[in-house]
Short mmCIF file of C-alpha atoms in Angstrom, two decimals:
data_model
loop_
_atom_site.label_atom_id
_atom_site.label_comp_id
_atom_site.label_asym_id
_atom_site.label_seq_id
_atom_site.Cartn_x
_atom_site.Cartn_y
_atom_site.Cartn_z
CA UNK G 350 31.02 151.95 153.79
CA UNK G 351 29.27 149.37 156.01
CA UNK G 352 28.11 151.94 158.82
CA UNK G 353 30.21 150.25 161.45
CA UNK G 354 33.06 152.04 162.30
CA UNK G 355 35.98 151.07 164.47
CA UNK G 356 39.12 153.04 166.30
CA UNK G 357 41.85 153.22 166.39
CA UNK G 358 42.99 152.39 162.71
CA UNK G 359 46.04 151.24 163.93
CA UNK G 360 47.81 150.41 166.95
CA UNK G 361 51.34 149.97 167.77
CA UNK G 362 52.35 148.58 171.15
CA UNK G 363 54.29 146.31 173.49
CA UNK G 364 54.09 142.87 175.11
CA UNK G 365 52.66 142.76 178.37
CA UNK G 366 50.79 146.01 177.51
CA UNK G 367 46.77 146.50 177.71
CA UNK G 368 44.76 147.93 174.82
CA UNK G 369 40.91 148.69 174.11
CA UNK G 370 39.59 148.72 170.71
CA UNK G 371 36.21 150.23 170.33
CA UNK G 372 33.25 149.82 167.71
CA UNK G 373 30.05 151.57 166.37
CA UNK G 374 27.48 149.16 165.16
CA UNK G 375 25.57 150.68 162.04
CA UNK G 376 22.13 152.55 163.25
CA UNK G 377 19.48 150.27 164.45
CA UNK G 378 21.47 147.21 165.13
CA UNK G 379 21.53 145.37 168.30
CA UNK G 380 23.99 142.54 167.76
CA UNK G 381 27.81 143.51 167.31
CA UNK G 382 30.00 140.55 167.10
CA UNK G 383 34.09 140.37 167.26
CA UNK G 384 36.80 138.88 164.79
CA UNK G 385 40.78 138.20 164.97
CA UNK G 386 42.39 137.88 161.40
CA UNK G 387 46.02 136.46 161.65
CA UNK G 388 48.24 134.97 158.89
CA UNK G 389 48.47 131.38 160.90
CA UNK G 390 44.80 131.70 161.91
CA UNK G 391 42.53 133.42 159.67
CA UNK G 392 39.48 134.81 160.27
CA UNK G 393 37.95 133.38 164.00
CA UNK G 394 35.03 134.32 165.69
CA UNK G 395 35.52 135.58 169.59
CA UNK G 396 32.27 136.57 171.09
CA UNK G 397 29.09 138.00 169.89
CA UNK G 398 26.63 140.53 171.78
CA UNK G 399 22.77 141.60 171.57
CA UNK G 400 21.68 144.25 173.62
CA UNK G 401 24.24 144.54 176.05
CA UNK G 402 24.25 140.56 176.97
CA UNK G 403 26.49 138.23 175.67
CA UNK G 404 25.22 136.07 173.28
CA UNK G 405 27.60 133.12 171.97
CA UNK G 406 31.39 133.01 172.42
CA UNK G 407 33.63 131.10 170.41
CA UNK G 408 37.74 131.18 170.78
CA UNK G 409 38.15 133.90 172.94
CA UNK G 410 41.11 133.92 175.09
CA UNK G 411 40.82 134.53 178.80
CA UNK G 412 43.19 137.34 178.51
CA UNK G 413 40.71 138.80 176.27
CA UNK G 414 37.01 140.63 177.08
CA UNK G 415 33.99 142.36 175.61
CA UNK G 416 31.14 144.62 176.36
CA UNK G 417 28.43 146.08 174.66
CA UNK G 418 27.19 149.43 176.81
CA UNK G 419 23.56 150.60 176.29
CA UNK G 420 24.11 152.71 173.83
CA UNK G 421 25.19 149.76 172.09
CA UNK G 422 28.99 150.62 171.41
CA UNK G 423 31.27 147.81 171.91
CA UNK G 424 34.88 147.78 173.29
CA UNK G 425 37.47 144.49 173.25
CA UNK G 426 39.79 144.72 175.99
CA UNK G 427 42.93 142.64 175.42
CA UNK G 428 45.48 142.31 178.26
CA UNK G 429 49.11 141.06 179.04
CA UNK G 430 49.61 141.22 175.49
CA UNK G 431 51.85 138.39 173.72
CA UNK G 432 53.19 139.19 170.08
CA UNK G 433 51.11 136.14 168.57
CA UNK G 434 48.23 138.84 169.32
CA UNK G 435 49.27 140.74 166.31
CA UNK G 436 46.59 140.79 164.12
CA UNK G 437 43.47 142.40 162.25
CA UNK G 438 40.97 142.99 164.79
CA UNK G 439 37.02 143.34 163.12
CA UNK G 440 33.89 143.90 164.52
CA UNK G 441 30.69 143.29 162.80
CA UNK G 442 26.97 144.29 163.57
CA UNK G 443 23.37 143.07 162.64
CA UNK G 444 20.01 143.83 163.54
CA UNK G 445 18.43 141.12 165.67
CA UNK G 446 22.08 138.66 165.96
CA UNK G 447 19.61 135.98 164.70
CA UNK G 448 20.85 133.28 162.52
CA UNK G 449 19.50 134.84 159.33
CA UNK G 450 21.07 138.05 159.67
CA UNK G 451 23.41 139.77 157.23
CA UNK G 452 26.78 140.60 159.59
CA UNK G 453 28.53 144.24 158.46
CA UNK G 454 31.57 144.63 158.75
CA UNK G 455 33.56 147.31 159.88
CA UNK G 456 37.25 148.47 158.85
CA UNK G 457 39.26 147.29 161.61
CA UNK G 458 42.03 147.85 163.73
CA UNK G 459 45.10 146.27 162.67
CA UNK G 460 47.07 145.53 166.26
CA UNK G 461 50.98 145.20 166.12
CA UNK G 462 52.62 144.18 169.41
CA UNK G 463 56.50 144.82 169.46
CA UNK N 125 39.45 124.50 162.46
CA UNK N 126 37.84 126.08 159.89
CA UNK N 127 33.87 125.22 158.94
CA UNK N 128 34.52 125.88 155.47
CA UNK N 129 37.48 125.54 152.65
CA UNK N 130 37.71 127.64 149.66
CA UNK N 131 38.68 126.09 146.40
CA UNK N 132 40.65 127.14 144.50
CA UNK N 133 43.18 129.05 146.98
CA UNK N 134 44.22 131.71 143.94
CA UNK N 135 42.78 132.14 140.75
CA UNK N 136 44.11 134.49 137.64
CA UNK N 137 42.08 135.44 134.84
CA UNK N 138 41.55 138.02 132.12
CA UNK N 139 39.00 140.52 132.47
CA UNK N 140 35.98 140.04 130.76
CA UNK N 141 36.38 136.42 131.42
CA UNK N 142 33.88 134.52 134.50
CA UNK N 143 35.46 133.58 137.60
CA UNK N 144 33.84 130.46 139.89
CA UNK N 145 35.03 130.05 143.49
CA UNK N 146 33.57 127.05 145.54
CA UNK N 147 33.26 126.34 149.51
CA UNK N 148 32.52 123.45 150.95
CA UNK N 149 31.84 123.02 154.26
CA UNK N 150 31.62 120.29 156.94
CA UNK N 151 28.15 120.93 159.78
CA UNK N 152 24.64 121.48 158.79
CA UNK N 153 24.30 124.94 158.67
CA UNK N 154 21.44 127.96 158.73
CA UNK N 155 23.01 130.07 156.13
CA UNK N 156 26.22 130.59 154.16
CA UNK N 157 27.64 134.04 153.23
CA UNK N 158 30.29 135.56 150.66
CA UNK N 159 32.43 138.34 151.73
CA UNK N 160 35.03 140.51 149.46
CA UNK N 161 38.12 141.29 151.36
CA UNK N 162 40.59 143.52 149.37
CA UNK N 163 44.04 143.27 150.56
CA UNK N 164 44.44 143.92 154.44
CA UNK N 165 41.17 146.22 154.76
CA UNK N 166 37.51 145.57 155.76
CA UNK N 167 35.05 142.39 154.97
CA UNK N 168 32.47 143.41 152.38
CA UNK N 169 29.38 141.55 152.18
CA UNK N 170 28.37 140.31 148.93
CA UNK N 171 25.46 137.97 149.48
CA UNK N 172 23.64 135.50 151.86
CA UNK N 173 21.80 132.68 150.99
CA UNK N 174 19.73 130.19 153.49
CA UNK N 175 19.74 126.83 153.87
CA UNK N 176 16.61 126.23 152.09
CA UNK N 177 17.55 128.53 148.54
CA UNK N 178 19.48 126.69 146.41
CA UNK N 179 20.07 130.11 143.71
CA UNK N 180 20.85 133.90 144.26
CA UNK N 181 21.49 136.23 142.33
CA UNK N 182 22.99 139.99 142.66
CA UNK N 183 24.10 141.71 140.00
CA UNK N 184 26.84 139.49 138.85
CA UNK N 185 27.30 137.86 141.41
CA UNK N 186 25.52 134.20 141.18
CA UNK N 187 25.87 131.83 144.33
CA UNK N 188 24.44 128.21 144.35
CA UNK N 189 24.09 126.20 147.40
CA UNK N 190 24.20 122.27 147.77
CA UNK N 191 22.80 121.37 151.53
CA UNK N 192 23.54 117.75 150.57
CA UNK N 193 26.67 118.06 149.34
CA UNK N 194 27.88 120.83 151.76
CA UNK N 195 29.01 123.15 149.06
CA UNK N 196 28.14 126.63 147.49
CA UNK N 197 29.97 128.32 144.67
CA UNK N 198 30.27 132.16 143.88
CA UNK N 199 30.51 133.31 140.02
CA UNK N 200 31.35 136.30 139.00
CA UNK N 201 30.90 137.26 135.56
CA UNK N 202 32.04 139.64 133.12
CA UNK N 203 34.82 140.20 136.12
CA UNK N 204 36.68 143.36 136.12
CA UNK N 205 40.31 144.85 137.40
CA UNK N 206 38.33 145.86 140.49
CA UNK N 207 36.93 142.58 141.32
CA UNK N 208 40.59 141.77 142.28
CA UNK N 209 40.27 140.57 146.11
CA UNK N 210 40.09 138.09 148.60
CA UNK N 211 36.68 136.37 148.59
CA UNK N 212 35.57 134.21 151.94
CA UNK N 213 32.92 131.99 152.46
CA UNK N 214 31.43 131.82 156.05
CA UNK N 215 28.69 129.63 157.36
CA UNK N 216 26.60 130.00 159.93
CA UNK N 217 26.50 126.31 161.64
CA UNK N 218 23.40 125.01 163.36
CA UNK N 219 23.58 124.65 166.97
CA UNK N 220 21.75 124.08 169.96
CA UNK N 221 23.11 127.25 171.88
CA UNK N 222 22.21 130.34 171.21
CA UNK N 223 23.99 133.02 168.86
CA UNK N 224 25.20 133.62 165.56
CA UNK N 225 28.42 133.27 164.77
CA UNK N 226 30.41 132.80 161.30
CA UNK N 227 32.91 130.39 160.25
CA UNK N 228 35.31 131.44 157.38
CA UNK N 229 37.32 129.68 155.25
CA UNK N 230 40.85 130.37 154.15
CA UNK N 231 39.43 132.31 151.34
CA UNK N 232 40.36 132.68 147.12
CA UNK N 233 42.49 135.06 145.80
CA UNK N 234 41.06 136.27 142.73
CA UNK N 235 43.04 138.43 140.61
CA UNK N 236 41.28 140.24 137.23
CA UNK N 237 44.67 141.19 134.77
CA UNK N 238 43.23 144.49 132.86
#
């Protein structure tokens, strides 16, 4: 157990449809950070935040945001959902987001759009 | 596309026996990372090294790193049914923005036959 925990598990739902995923970075972290695990894909980075700011984004689609609130929870909004969106969502946390931190994982939450 | 490539792609052996998985990767880079990922579930961090170790060791887990020729390698010895996973390799380029973010490659699928 990595300390970062995510919800929902799973989520089932349609195209066109918004959804929020939600994670708890692992006591005393700052930084949480957000991954998309497809088949065609693989593991991609979308956006990374420290202490409520954004801090780097990578290939985050417009259809997609994040937030980190001050009690350092992080959410991923994705909207007008398209069925390529299927995929295993993961967010990760460090302490400082610097580039010789260790990132933790958390379980996920595996997104199926019908 | 992705920073790093994981050779091989699958790998059988016995148990008892050493397994070897090697990444190579294309940018200069601040630090490389190993994760476990057992089928369709979280990211499990195994080990970091930095750009400037060349050696780490944890447990049995051994990972070398080759700055100049862009490659690190993961051995596992004395590898057991339960070592059976995915196992990713994810760099940490350099850049001039600010931000972490990882890069993984397609990963190795390392099965351990009891």
């Amino acid at each position: 157990d990595s300390g970062v925990t995510q919800t929902p598990k799973h989520l089932i739902t349609a195209t066109g449809q918004r959804v929020t995923l939600r994670c708890s970075p692992r006591s005393g972290d700052l930084s949480v950070y957000w991954y998309q695990q497809s088949l065609d894909q693989g593991l991609q980075f979308l956006i990374q935040y420290y202490n409520g700011e954004e801090r780097a984004k990578g290939n985050i689609l417009e259809r997609f945001s994040a937030q980190q609130f001050p009690d350092l929870h992080s959410e991923l909004n994705l909207s007008s959902l398209e069925l390529g969106d299927s995929a295993l969502y993961f967010c990760a946390s460090s302490v400082t987001g610097g580039i010789t931190d260790t990132q933790y994982f958390g379980p996920g939450t595996r997104l199926t759009v019908l | 596309s992705q920073q790093g490539e994981e050779d091989p792609q699958a790998l059988s052996i016995q148990e008892g026996e050493n397994a070897t998985m090697n990444c190579s990767y294309k940018t200069s880079i601040n630090n490389l990372q190993w994760y476990r990922q057992n089928s369709g579930r979280g990211l499990v961090h195994l080990i970091l090294i930095r750009s400037n170790e060349r050696e780490k060791h944890s447990g049995r887990l051994r990972v070398t790193l080759d700055t100049s020729k862009k490659s690190s390698s993961l051995l596992i010895t004395a590898s057991r049914a339960a070592d059976t996973a995915s196992y990713f390799c994810a760099t940490d380029a350099k850049r001039e923005t600010s931000g972490s973010r990882l890069t993984f490659g397609e990963g190795t699928q390392l099965t351990v036959n009891p």
